[in-house]
JSON list of C-alpha atoms in Angstrom, two decimals:
[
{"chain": "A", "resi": 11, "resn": "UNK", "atom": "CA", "xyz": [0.00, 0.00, 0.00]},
{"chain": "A", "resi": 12, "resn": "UNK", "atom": "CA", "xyz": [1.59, 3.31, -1.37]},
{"chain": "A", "resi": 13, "resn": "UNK", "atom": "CA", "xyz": [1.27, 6.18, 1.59]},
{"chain": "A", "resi": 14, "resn": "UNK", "atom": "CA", "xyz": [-1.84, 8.29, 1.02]},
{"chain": "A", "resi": 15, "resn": "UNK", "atom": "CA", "xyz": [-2.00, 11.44, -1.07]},
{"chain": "A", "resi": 16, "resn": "UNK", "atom": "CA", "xyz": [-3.20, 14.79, 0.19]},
{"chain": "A", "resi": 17, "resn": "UNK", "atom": "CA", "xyz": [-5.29, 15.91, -3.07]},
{"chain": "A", "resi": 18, "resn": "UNK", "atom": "CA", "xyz": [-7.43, 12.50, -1.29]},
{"chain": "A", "resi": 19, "resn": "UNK", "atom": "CA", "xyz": [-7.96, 14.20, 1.68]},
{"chain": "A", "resi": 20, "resn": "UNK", "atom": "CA", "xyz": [-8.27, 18.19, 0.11]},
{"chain": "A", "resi": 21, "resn": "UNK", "atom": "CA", "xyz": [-11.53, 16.24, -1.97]},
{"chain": "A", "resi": 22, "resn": "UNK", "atom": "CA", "xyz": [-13.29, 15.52, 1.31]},
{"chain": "A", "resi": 23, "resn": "UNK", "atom": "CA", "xyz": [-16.02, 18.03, 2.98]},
{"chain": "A", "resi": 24, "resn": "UNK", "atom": "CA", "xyz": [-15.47, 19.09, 6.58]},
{"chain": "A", "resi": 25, "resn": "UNK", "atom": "CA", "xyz": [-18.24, 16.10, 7.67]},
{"chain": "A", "resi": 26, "resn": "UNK", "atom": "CA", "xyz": [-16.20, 13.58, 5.83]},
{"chain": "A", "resi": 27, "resn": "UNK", "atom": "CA", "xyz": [-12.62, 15.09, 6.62]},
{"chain": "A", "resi": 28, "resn": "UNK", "atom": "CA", "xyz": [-13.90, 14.98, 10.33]},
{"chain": "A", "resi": 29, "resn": "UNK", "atom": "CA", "xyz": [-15.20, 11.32, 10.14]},
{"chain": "A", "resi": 30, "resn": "UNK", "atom": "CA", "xyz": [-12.03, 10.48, 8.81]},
{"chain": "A", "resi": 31, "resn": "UNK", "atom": "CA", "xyz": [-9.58, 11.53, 11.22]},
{"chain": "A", "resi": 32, "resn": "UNK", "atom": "CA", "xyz": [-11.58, 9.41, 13.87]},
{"chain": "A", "resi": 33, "resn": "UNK", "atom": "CA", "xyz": [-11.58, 6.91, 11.87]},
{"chain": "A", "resi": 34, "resn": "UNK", "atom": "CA", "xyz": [-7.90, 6.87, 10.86]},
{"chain": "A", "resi": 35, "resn": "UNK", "atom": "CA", "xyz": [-7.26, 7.99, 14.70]},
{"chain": "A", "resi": 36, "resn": "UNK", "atom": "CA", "xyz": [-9.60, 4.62, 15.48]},
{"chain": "A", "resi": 37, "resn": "UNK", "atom": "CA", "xyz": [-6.77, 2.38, 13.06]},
{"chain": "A", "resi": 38, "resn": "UNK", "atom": "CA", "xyz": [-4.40, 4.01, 14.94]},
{"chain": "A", "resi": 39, "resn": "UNK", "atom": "CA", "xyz": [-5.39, 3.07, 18.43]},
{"chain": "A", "resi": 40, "resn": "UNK", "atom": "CA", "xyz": [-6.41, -0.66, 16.93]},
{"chain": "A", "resi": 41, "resn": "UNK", "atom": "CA", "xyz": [-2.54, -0.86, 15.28]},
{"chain": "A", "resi": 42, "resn": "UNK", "atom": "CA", "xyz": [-1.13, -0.40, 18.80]},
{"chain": "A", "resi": 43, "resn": "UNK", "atom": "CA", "xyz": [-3.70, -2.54, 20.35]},
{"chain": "A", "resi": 44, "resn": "UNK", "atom": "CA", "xyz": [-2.01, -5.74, 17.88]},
{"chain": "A", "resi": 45, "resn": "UNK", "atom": "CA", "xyz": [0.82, -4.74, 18.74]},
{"chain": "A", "resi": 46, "resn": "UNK", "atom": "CA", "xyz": [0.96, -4.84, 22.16]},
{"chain": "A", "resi": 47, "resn": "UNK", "atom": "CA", "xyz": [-0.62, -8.06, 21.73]},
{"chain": "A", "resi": 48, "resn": "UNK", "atom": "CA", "xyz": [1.86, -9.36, 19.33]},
{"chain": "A", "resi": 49, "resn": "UNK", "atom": "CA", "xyz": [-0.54, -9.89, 16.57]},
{"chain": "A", "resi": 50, "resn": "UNK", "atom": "CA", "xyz": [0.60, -7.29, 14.13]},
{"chain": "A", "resi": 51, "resn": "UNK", "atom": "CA", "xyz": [1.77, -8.74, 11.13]},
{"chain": "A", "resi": 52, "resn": "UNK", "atom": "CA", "xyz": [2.21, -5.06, 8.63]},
{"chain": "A", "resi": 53, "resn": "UNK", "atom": "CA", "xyz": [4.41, -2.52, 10.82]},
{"chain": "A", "resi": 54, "resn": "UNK", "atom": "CA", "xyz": [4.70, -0.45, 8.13]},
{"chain": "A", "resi": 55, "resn": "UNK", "atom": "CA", "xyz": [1.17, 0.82, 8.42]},
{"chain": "A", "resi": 56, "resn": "UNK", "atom": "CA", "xyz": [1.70, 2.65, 11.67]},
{"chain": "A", "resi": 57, "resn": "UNK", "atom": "CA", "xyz": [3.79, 5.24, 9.29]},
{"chain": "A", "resi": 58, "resn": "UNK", "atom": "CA", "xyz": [1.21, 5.24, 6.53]},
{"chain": "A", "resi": 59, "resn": "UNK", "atom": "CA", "xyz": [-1.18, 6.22, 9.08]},
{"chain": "A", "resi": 60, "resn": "UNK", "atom": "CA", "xyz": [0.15, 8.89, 10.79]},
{"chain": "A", "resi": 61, "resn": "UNK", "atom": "CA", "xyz": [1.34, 9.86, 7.67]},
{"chain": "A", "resi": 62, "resn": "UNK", "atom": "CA", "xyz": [-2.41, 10.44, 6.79]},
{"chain": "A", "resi": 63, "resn": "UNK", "atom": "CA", "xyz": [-3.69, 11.65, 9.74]},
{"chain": "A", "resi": 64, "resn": "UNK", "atom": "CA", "xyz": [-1.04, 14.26, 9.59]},
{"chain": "A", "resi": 65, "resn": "UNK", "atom": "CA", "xyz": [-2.18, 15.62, 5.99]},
{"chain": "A", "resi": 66, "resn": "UNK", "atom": "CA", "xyz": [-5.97, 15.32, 7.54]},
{"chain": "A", "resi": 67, "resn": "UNK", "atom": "CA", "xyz": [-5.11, 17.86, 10.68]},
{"chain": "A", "resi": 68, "resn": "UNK", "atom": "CA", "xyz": [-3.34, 20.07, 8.13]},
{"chain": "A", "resi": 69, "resn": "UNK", "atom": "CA", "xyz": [-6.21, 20.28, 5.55]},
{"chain": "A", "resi": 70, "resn": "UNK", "atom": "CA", "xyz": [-8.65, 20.93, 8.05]},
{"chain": "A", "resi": 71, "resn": "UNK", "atom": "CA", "xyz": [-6.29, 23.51, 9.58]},
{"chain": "A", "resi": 72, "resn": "UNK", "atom": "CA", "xyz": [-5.60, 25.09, 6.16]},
{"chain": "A", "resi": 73, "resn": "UNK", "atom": "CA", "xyz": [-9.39, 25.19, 6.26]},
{"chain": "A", "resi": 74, "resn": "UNK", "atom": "CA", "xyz": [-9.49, 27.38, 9.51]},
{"chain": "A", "resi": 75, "resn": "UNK", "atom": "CA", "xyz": [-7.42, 29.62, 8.32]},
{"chain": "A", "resi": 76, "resn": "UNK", "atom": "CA", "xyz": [-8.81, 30.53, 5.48]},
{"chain": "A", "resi": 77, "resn": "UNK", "atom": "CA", "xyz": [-12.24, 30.75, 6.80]},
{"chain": "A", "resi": 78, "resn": "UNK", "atom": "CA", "xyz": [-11.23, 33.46, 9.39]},
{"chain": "A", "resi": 79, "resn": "UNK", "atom": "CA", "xyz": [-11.83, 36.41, 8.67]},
{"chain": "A", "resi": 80, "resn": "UNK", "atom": "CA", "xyz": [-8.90, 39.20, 8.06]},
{"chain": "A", "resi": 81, "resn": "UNK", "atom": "CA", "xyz": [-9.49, 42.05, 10.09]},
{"chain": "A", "resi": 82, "resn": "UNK", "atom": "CA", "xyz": [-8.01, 45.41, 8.90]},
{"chain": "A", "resi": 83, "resn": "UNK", "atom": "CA", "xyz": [-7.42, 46.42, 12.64]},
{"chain": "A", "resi": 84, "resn": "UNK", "atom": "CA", "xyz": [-4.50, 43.50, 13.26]},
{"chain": "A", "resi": 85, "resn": "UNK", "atom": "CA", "xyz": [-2.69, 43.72, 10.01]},
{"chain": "A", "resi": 86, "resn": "UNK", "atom": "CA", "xyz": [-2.09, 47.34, 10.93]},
{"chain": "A", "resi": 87, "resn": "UNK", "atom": "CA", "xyz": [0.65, 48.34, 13.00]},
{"chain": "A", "resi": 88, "resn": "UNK", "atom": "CA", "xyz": [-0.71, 48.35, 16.58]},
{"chain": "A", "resi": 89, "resn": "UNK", "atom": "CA", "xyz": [1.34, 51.93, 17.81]},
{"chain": "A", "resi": 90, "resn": "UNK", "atom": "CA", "xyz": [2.20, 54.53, 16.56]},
{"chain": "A", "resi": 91, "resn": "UNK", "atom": "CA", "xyz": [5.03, 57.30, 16.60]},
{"chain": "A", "resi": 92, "resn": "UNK", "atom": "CA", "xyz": [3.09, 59.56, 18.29]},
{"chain": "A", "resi": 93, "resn": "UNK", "atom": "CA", "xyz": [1.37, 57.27, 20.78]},
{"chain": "A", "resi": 94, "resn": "UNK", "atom": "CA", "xyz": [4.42, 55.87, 21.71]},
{"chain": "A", "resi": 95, "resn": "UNK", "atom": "CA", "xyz": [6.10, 59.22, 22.68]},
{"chain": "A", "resi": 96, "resn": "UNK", "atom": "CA", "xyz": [4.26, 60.36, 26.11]},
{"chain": "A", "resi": 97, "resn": "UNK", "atom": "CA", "xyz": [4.40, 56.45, 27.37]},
{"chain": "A", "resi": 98, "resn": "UNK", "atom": "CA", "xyz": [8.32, 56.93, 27.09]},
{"chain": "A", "resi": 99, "resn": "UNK", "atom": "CA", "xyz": [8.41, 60.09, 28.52]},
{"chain": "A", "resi": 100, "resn": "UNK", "atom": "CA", "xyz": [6.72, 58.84, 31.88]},
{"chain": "A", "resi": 101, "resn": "UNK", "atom": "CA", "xyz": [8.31, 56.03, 32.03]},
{"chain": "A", "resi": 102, "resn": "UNK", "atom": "CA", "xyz": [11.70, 58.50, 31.90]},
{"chain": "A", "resi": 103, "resn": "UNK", "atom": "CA", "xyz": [10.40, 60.22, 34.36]},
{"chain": "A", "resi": 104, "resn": "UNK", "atom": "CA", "xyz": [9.38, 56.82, 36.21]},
{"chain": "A", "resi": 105, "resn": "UNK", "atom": "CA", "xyz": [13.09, 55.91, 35.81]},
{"chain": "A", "resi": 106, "resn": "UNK", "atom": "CA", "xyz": [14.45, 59.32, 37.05]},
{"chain": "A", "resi": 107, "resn": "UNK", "atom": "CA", "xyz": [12.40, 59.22, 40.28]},
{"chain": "A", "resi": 108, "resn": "UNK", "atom": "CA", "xyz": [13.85, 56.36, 41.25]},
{"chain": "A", "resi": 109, "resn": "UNK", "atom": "CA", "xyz": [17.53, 56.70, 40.47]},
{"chain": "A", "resi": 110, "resn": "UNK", "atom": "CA", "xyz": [16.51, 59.46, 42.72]},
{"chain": "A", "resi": 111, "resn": "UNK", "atom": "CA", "xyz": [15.41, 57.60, 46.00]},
{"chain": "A", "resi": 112, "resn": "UNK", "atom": "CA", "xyz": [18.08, 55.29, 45.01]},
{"chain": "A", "resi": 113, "resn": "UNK", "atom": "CA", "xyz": [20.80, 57.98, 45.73]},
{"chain": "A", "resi": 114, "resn": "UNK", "atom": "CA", "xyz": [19.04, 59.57, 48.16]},
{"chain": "A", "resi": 115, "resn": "UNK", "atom": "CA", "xyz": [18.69, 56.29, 50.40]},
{"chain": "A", "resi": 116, "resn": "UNK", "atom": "CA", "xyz": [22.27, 54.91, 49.82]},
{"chain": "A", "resi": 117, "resn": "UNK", "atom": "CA", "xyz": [24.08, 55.49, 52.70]},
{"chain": "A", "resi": 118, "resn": "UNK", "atom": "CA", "xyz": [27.85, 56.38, 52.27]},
{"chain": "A", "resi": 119, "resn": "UNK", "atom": "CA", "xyz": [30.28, 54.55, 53.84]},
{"chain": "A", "resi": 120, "resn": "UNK", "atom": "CA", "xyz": [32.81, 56.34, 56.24]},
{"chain": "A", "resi": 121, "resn": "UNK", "atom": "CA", "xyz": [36.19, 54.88, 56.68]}
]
């Protein structure tokens, strides 16, 4: 058996991709069932199957993605120049205040 293609899976609806990826999830669980009982005969089909469950997650992520929608609000740049300018200048002051009390508390040592 040749590993699975992913145009097989992109053909699938959502119902059907979903049914599928229990159901390959279900071969999955029955492989390692055999072979913790020492009946599996075909190791080879633990790889084809992960192999296909992998392609199904990523076609019904691909999916996701391109069913949410693109908002305008976080593909633009979230601050500005100008916004950006009074939160450094209290933090500055923030920062000068206490390099301040720092000083003022420091006690100096007399030798």
């Amino acid at each position: 058996m040749a590993l699975p293609k992913v145009a097989d899976a992109r053909k699938l609806s959502d119902e059907e991709l979903t049914a599928e990826i229990l159901t390959a999830k279900q071969k999955l669980f029955e492989l390692r069932l055999q072979k913790a009982t020492r009946r599996l005969e075909k190791t080879h089909e633990f790889k084809h199957i992960r192999h296909w469950i992998a392609q199904l997650l990523t076609v019904e992520h691909e999916r996701q993605v391109a069913a949410e929608p693109i908002d305008a609000a976080e593909s633009a740049e979230p601050f500005s120049a100008a916004a950006d300018e009074p939160a450094d200048a209290a933090a500055d002051e923030i920062s000068d205040a206490a390099a301040e009390d720092i000083v003022e508390e420091t006690p100096l040592e007399e030798e």
